Amino acid sequence: MFHRSERLLLRPVWPEDWRGVFSGIADEGVVRNLARAPWPYSEADAREFARKPVDPLFPRFLIARAQDALVVGCIGLDPLGADDPATGPVELGYWIARPHWGRGYATEAGAAVIGIARMLGHRRLVASHFLDNPASGRVLAKLGFKPTGRVLERHSCGRGRSAVTAEYDVALSEARADREECVA
């Protein structure tokens, strides 16, 4: 699956993308904000990630700048152990390489993936951020996510321990859709 937004191209991660993934994520400041990525992050980790099969209901995308195909991050959807993954909660996760922080890429890619999740029939998305990463909470708020009020311990492979996270969710019928406004 592919998606083109104003500045970004979201596309599948292919095995030959491992170098682009590695160059963006092999940064402790990036990995420490993720639950599943190990630290130190190795070339072998990047190769394994790029080779992973993807369930079409839970796509994973390489985020690249449309102007020059430079990899700026990754974003994707993961099932959260529901009996029926198509109707249960689905987690949105993403990372942006440090040189590209603060440019709105996470928000732009997130809006695209919310639209894709809606198209795939998902009804609700959840996301969380470590409390010491409030920038991610601001991205989630811009995307229409609301705090659930739950603050949970979540293991971070990159930190090598658990840390406190704030949980958010959004009903996809309520999420801001990318649509053109009609003028009467």
Coordinates of N, CA and C in Angstrom, one line a residue:
M1 N 0.8 -1.2 0.0 CA 0.0 0.0 0.0 C 0.9 1.2 0.0
F2 N 0.5 2.2 -0.8 CA 1.2 3.5 -0.9 C 0.3 4.6 -0.6
H3 N 0.9 5.7 -0.1 CA 0.1 6.9 0.2 C 1.0 8.2 -0.1
R4 N 0.5 9.1 -0.8 CA 1.2 10.4 -1.0 C 0.4 11.5 -0.3
S5 N 1.1 12.2 0.6 CA 0.5 13.3 1.2 C 1.2 14.6 0.6
E6 N 1.0 15.7 1.2 CA 1.5 16.9 0.7 C 3.1 16.9 0.5
R7 N 3.8 16.4 1.5 CA 5.2 16.4 1.5 C 5.8 15.0 1.6
L8 N 5.0 14.0 1.8 CA 5.6 12.7 2.2 C 5.0 11.6 1.2
L9 N 5.8 10.6 1.1 CA 5.4 9.3 0.5 C 5.5 8.3 1.6
L10 N 4.4 7.6 1.8 CA 4.3 6.5 2.7 C 4.3 5.2 1.8
R11 N 5.2 4.3 2.0 CA 5.2 3.1 1.2 C 5.7 1.9 2.1
P12 N 5.5 0.7 1.6 CA 6.0 -0.5 2.3 C 7.5 -0.4 2.6
V13 N 7.9 -1.0 3.6 CA 9.3 -1.2 3.9 C 9.8 -2.4 3.2
W14 N 10.8 -2.2 2.3 CA 11.4 -3.3 1.6 C 12.7 -3.7 2.2
P15 N 13.1 -5.0 1.9 CA 14.4 -5.4 2.5 C 15.6 -4.5 2.2
E16 N 15.6 -3.9 1.0 CA 16.7 -3.1 0.7 C 16.7 -1.7 1.4
D17 N 15.6 -1.4 2.1 CA 15.5 -0.2 2.9 C 16.2 -0.2 4.2
W18 N 16.8 -1.3 4.6 CA 17.4 -1.5 5.9 C 18.4 -0.3 6.2
R19 N 19.2 0.1 5.3 CA 20.1 1.2 5.5 C 19.4 2.5 5.9
G20 N 18.3 2.8 5.2 CA 17.6 4.0 5.5 C 16.9 4.0 6.9
V21 N 16.4 2.8 7.2 CA 15.8 2.6 8.5 C 16.9 2.7 9.6
F22 N 18.0 2.1 9.4 CA 19.1 2.1 10.3 C 19.6 3.5 10.5
S23 N 19.8 4.3 9.5 CA 20.4 5.6 9.6 C 19.4 6.5 10.4
G24 N 18.1 6.3 10.4 CA 17.2 7.1 11.2 C 17.0 6.7 12.6
I25 N 17.0 5.4 12.8 CA 16.6 4.9 14.1 C 17.8 4.6 15.0
A26 N 19.0 4.4 14.5 CA 20.1 4.1 15.3 C 20.6 5.3 16.1
D27 N 19.7 5.8 16.9 CA 19.9 7.0 17.7 C 19.2 6.8 19.0
E28 N 20.0 6.8 20.1 CA 19.4 6.5 21.4 C 18.2 7.4 21.7
G29 N 18.3 8.7 21.3 CA 17.2 9.6 21.5 C 15.9 9.2 20.8
V30 N 16.0 8.5 19.7 CA 14.8 8.0 19.0 C 14.3 6.7 19.7
V31 N 15.3 5.7 19.8 CA 14.9 4.4 20.3 C 14.3 4.5 21.7
R32 N 14.8 5.3 22.6 CA 14.3 5.4 23.9 C 12.8 5.7 24.0
N33 N 12.3 6.3 23.0 CA 10.8 6.7 22.9 C 10.0 5.6 22.3
L34 N 10.6 4.4 22.0 CA 9.8 3.3 21.4 C 9.7 2.1 22.4
A35 N 8.7 1.4 22.3 CA 8.5 0.2 23.2 C 9.3 -1.0 22.7
R36 N 9.3 -1.3 21.4 CA 9.8 -2.5 20.9 C 11.2 -2.5 20.3
A37 N 11.8 -1.4 20.0 CA 13.1 -1.3 19.4 C 14.2 -1.5 20.4
P38 N 15.2 -2.3 20.2 CA 16.3 -2.5 21.2 C 17.3 -1.4 21.1
W39 N 18.1 -1.2 22.2 CA 19.2 -0.3 22.1 C 20.4 -1.1 22.7
P40 N 21.6 -1.1 22.1 CA 21.8 -0.4 20.8 C 21.1 -1.1 19.7
Y41 N 20.7 -0.3 18.7 CA 20.0 -0.7 17.5 C 21.1 -1.0 16.4
S42 N 21.1 -2.3 16.0 CA 22.2 -2.7 15.1 C 21.7 -2.8 13.6
E43 N 22.7 -3.0 12.7 CA 22.3 -3.2 11.3 C 21.5 -4.5 11.2
A44 N 21.8 -5.5 12.0 CA 21.0 -6.7 11.9 C 19.6 -6.5 12.3
D45 N 19.4 -5.6 13.3 CA 18.0 -5.2 13.7 C 17.3 -4.6 12.6
A46 N 17.9 -3.7 11.9 CA 17.3 -3.0 10.7 C 17.0 -3.9 9.6
R47 N 17.9 -4.9 9.3 CA 17.7 -5.9 8.3 C 16.5 -6.7 8.7
E48 N 16.4 -7.2 9.9 CA 15.3 -8.0 10.3 C 13.9 -7.2 10.2
F49 N 13.9 -6.0 10.7 CA 12.7 -5.1 10.6 C 12.3 -5.0 9.1
A50 N 13.2 -4.7 8.2 CA 12.9 -4.5 6.8 C 12.4 -5.8 6.1
R51 N 12.7 -6.9 6.7 CA 12.3 -8.2 6.1 C 11.0 -8.7 6.6
K52 N 10.5 -8.2 7.7 CA 9.3 -8.7 8.4 C 8.1 -8.7 7.4
P53 N 7.4 -9.8 7.4 CA 6.1 -9.7 6.6 C 5.1 -8.8 7.3
V54 N 4.2 -8.3 6.5 CA 3.2 -7.3 6.9 C 1.8 -7.9 6.7
D55 N 1.0 -7.8 7.7 CA -0.4 -8.2 7.5 C -1.1 -7.0 6.8
P56 N -1.8 -7.2 5.7 CA -2.5 -6.1 5.0 C -3.4 -5.3 5.9
L57 N -4.0 -5.9 6.9 CA -4.9 -5.1 7.8 C -4.1 -4.2 8.8
F58 N -2.8 -4.5 8.9 CA -2.0 -3.7 9.8 C -0.7 -3.3 9.1
P59 N -0.9 -2.3 8.2 CA 0.3 -1.9 7.4 C 1.4 -1.2 8.2
R60 N 2.6 -1.3 7.7 CA 3.7 -0.6 8.2 C 4.3 0.2 7.0
F61 N 4.7 1.5 7.2 CA 5.2 2.3 6.2 C 6.5 2.9 6.5
L62 N 7.3 3.0 5.4 CA 8.5 3.9 5.5 C 8.0 5.3 5.2
I63 N 8.4 6.3 5.9 CA 8.1 7.7 5.7 C 9.2 8.3 5.0
A64 N 9.0 8.7 3.7 CA 10.1 9.4 2.9 C 9.6 10.7 2.4
R65 N 10.5 11.7 2.3 CA 10.1 12.9 1.7 C 9.8 12.7 0.2
A66 N 8.7 13.3 -0.2 CA 8.3 13.1 -1.6 C 9.3 13.7 -2.6
Q67 N 9.9 14.8 -2.2 CA 10.8 15.6 -3.1 C 12.1 14.8 -3.4
D68 N 12.6 14.0 -2.5 CA 13.9 13.3 -2.8 C 14.0 11.9 -2.2
A69 N 12.9 11.4 -1.7 CA 12.8 10.0 -1.2 C 13.7 9.7 0.0
L70 N 14.2 10.8 0.7 CA 14.9 10.7 1.9 C 14.1 10.1 3.0
V71 N 14.6 9.0 3.7 CA 13.8 8.4 4.8 C 13.8 9.3 6.0
V72 N 12.6 9.6 6.5 CA 12.5 10.4 7.7 C 12.0 9.6 8.9
G73 N 11.4 8.4 8.7 CA 10.9 7.6 9.8 C 10.1 6.5 9.3
C74 N 9.3 5.9 10.2 CA 8.4 4.8 10.0 C 7.1 5.0 10.8
I75 N 6.1 4.4 10.3 CA 4.8 4.5 11.0 C 4.0 3.3 10.6
G76 N 3.1 2.8 11.6 CA 2.3 1.7 11.3 C 1.3 1.4 12.3
L77 N 0.5 0.3 12.0 CA -0.6 -0.1 12.8 C -0.3 -1.5 13.3
D78 N -0.6 -1.8 14.6 CA -0.4 -3.1 15.2 C -1.7 -3.5 15.9
P79 N -2.1 -4.8 15.8 CA -3.3 -5.2 16.6 C -2.9 -5.3 18.1
L80 N -3.8 -5.1 19.0 CA -3.6 -5.2 20.4 C -4.2 -6.3 21.0
G81 N -4.0 -7.5 20.5 CA -4.5 -8.7 21.1 C -6.0 -8.9 21.2
A82 N -6.8 -8.3 20.3 CA -8.2 -8.4 20.4 C -8.6 -9.8 19.8
D83 N -9.7 -10.3 20.2 CA -10.2 -11.5 19.7 C -10.4 -11.4 18.1
D84 N -10.9 -10.3 17.7 CA -11.1 -10.0 16.3 C -10.3 -8.8 15.9
P85 N -9.1 -9.0 15.4 CA -8.2 -7.8 15.1 C -8.9 -6.8 14.2
A86 N -9.8 -7.2 13.4 CA -10.5 -6.2 12.5 C -11.3 -5.2 13.3
T87 N -11.9 -5.6 14.4 CA -12.8 -4.7 15.2 C -12.2 -4.3 16.5
G88 N -11.1 -4.9 17.0 CA -10.6 -4.6 18.3 C -9.7 -3.4 18.2
P89 N -9.1 -3.0 19.3 CA -8.3 -1.8 19.3 C -7.0 -2.0 18.5
V90 N -6.6 -1.0 17.8 CA -5.4 -1.1 17.0 C -4.5 0.1 17.4
E91 N -3.2 -0.3 17.5 CA -2.2 0.7 18.0 C -1.5 1.4 16.9
L92 N -1.4 2.7 16.9 CA -0.6 3.5 16.0 C 0.7 3.8 16.7
G93 N 1.8 3.5 15.9 CA 3.1 3.7 16.4 C 4.0 4.4 15.3
Y94 N 4.9 5.2 15.7 CA 5.8 5.9 14.7 C 7.1 6.3 15.3
W95 N 8.0 6.6 14.5 CA 9.2 7.3 14.9 C 9.7 8.2 13.8
I96 N 10.3 9.3 14.1 CA 10.9 10.2 13.2 C 12.4 10.4 13.5
A97 N 13.2 10.3 12.5 CA 14.7 10.5 12.7 C 14.9 11.9 13.3
R98 N 15.9 12.0 14.2 CA 16.1 13.3 14.9 C 16.3 14.5 14.0
P99 N 17.1 14.4 12.9 CA 17.2 15.6 12.1 C 15.9 16.1 11.5
H100 N 14.9 15.3 11.6 CA 13.6 15.8 11.0 C 12.5 16.1 12.1
W101 N 12.9 16.1 13.3 CA 12.0 16.5 14.4 C 11.5 17.9 14.2
G102 N 10.3 18.2 14.6 CA 9.8 19.6 14.6 C 9.4 20.1 13.3
R103 N 9.2 19.2 12.3 CA 8.9 19.7 11.0 C 7.4 19.3 10.6
G104 N 6.7 18.6 11.5 CA 5.4 18.2 11.2 C 5.2 16.9 10.5
Y105 N 6.3 16.2 10.3 CA 6.2 14.9 9.5 C 5.4 13.9 10.3
A106 N 5.6 13.8 11.6 CA 4.8 12.8 12.3 C 3.3 13.0 12.2
T107 N 2.9 14.3 12.3 CA 1.5 14.7 12.2 C 1.0 14.4 10.8
E108 N 1.7 14.7 9.8 CA 1.3 14.5 8.4 C 1.2 13.0 8.1
A109 N 2.2 12.3 8.5 CA 2.1 10.8 8.3 C 1.0 10.2 9.1
G110 N 0.8 10.7 10.3 CA -0.2 10.1 11.2 C -1.6 10.4 10.6
A111 N -1.8 11.6 10.1 CA -3.1 11.8 9.5 C -3.4 10.9 8.3
A112 N -2.4 10.6 7.5 CA -2.5 9.7 6.4 C -2.8 8.3 6.9
V113 N -2.2 7.8 7.9 CA -2.4 6.5 8.4 C -3.8 6.4 9.1
I114 N -4.2 7.4 9.7 CA -5.6 7.4 10.2 C -6.6 7.2 9.1
G115 N -6.4 7.9 8.0 CA -7.3 7.7 6.9 C -7.2 6.3 6.3
I116 N -6.0 5.7 6.3 CA -5.9 4.3 5.8 C -6.5 3.4 6.8
A117 N -6.4 3.6 8.1 CA -7.0 2.7 9.1 C -8.5 2.8 8.9
R118 N -9.1 3.9 8.7 CA -10.5 4.1 8.5 C -10.9 3.3 7.2
M119 N -10.2 3.4 6.2 CA -10.5 2.7 4.9 C -10.4 1.2 5.1
L120 N -9.5 0.7 6.0 CA -9.4 -0.7 6.3 C -10.5 -1.2 7.2
G121 N -11.3 -0.3 7.7 CA -12.4 -0.7 8.6 C -12.1 -0.8 10.1
H122 N -11.0 -0.3 10.5 CA -10.7 -0.2 11.9 C -11.6 0.9 12.5
R123 N -12.1 0.7 13.7 CA -13.0 1.6 14.3 C -12.4 2.5 15.4
R124 N -11.3 2.0 16.0 CA -10.7 2.7 17.1 C -9.2 2.5 17.0
L125 N -8.5 3.6 17.3 CA -7.0 3.5 17.4 C -6.6 4.0 18.8
V126 N -5.6 3.3 19.3 CA -5.0 3.7 20.5 C -3.5 4.1 20.3
A127 N -2.9 4.9 21.1 CA -1.5 5.2 21.0 C -1.1 5.6 22.4
S128 N 0.2 5.6 22.7 CA 0.7 6.1 24.0 C 2.1 6.8 23.7
H129 N 2.5 7.5 24.7 CA 3.8 8.1 24.7 C 4.4 8.0 26.1
F130 N 5.7 7.9 26.2 CA 6.4 8.0 27.4 C 6.2 9.4 28.0
L131 N 6.0 9.5 29.3 CA 5.8 10.8 29.8 C 6.9 11.8 29.6
D132 N 8.1 11.3 29.4 CA 9.2 12.2 29.2 C 9.4 12.5 27.7
N133 N 8.4 12.2 26.9 CA 8.3 12.6 25.5 C 7.0 13.3 25.2
P134 N 6.8 14.5 25.7 CA 5.6 15.2 25.5 C 5.3 15.6 24.1
A135 N 6.4 15.8 23.3 CA 6.2 16.1 21.9 C 5.3 15.1 21.2
S136 N 5.4 13.8 21.5 CA 4.6 12.8 20.9 C 3.1 13.0 21.3
G137 N 2.9 13.4 22.6 CA 1.5 13.7 23.0 C 0.9 14.9 22.2
R138 N 1.7 15.9 21.9 CA 1.2 17.0 21.1 C 0.8 16.5 19.7
V139 N 1.6 15.6 19.1 CA 1.3 15.0 17.8 C 0.0 14.3 17.9
L140 N -0.2 13.5 18.9 CA -1.4 12.7 19.0 C -2.6 13.6 19.2
A141 N -2.5 14.7 19.9 CA -3.6 15.7 20.1 C -4.0 16.3 18.8
K142 N -3.0 16.7 18.0 CA -3.2 17.3 16.7 C -4.0 16.3 15.8
L143 N -3.7 15.0 16.0 CA -4.4 14.0 15.1 C -5.8 13.7 15.6
G144 N -6.2 14.3 16.7 CA -7.6 14.0 17.2 C -7.7 13.0 18.3
F145 N -6.5 12.5 18.8 CA -6.5 11.5 19.9 C -6.8 12.3 21.2
K146 N -7.5 11.6 22.1 CA -7.9 12.2 23.4 C -7.2 11.3 24.5
P147 N -6.7 11.9 25.5 CA -6.2 11.2 26.6 C -7.3 10.3 27.2
T148 N -7.0 9.0 27.5 CA -7.9 8.1 28.2 C -8.0 8.3 29.7
G149 N -7.0 9.0 30.2 CA -6.8 9.2 31.7 C -6.0 8.0 32.3
R150 N -5.6 7.1 31.5 CA -4.8 5.9 32.0 C -3.4 6.3 31.8
V151 N -2.6 6.1 32.9 CA -1.2 6.2 32.9 C -0.7 4.8 33.3
L152 N 0.1 4.2 32.4 CA 0.5 2.9 32.5 C 2.0 2.7 32.5
E153 N 2.6 1.7 33.1 CA 4.0 1.3 33.0 C 4.0 0.5 31.7
R154 N 5.0 0.8 30.8 CA 5.2 0.0 29.6 C 6.6 -0.3 29.4
H155 N 6.9 -1.5 29.1 CA 8.4 -1.9 28.9 C 8.9 -1.2 27.6
S156 N 10.1 -0.7 27.7 CA 10.8 -0.1 26.6 C 12.1 -0.9 26.4
C157 N 12.2 -1.6 25.3 CA 13.4 -2.4 25.0 C 14.6 -1.4 24.9
G158 N 14.4 -0.3 24.3 CA 15.5 0.7 24.2 C 16.0 1.2 25.5
R159 N 15.1 1.3 26.5 CA 15.5 1.8 27.8 C 16.0 0.7 28.7
G160 N 15.6 -0.5 28.3 CA 15.9 -1.7 29.1 C 15.1 -1.8 30.4
R161 N 14.0 -1.1 30.4 CA 13.2 -1.1 31.7 C 11.8 -0.6 31.3
S162 N 10.9 -0.6 32.3 CA 9.6 0.0 32.1 C 9.7 1.5 32.4
A163 N 8.8 2.2 31.8 CA 8.6 3.6 32.0 C 7.1 4.0 31.9
V164 N 6.8 5.1 32.5 CA 5.4 5.5 32.5 C 4.9 6.1 31.2
T165 N 3.8 5.7 30.7 CA 3.2 6.2 29.5 C 1.8 6.7 29.7
A166 N 1.4 7.7 28.9 CA 0.1 8.2 28.9 C -0.6 7.6 27.7
E167 N -1.9 7.1 27.9 CA -2.6 6.4 26.8 C -3.6 7.4 26.2
Y168 N -3.8 7.2 24.9 CA -4.7 8.0 24.1 C -5.5 7.1 23.2
D169 N -6.7 7.6 22.8 CA -7.4 6.8 21.8 C -8.3 7.8 21.0
V170 N -8.8 7.3 19.9 CA -9.6 8.0 19.0 C -10.6 7.0 18.3
A171 N -11.8 7.4 18.2 CA -12.8 6.7 17.4 C -12.7 7.2 16.0
L172 N -12.5 6.3 15.1 CA -12.2 6.8 13.7 C -13.3 7.6 13.1
S173 N -14.5 7.4 13.6 CA -15.6 8.2 13.1 C -15.4 9.7 13.5
E174 N -14.6 9.9 14.6 CA -14.4 11.2 15.1 C -13.1 11.8 14.6
A175 N -12.2 11.0 14.1 CA -10.9 11.5 13.7 C -11.0 12.5 12.6
R176 N -10.2 13.5 12.6 CA -10.2 14.5 11.5 C -9.8 13.8 10.2
A177 N -10.7 13.9 9.2 CA -10.4 13.3 7.9 C -9.8 14.4 7.0
D178 N -8.9 14.0 6.2 CA -8.4 14.9 5.2 C -9.4 15.1 4.1
R179 N -10.1 16.1 4.1 CA -11.1 16.4 3.0 C -11.1 17.8 2.6
E180 N -11.4 18.0 1.4 CA -11.5 19.4 0.9 C -12.8 20.0 1.4
E181 N -12.7 21.3 1.7 CA -14.0 21.9 2.1 C -14.7 22.4 0.9
C182 N -16.0 22.2 0.9 CA -16.8 22.6 -0.2 C -17.3 24.1 0.0
V183 N -17.3 24.8 -1.0 CA -17.7 26.2 -1.0 C -19.0 26.3 -1.7
A184 N -20.0 26.8 -1.0 CA -21.4 26.9 -1.7 C -21.5 28.2 -2.5

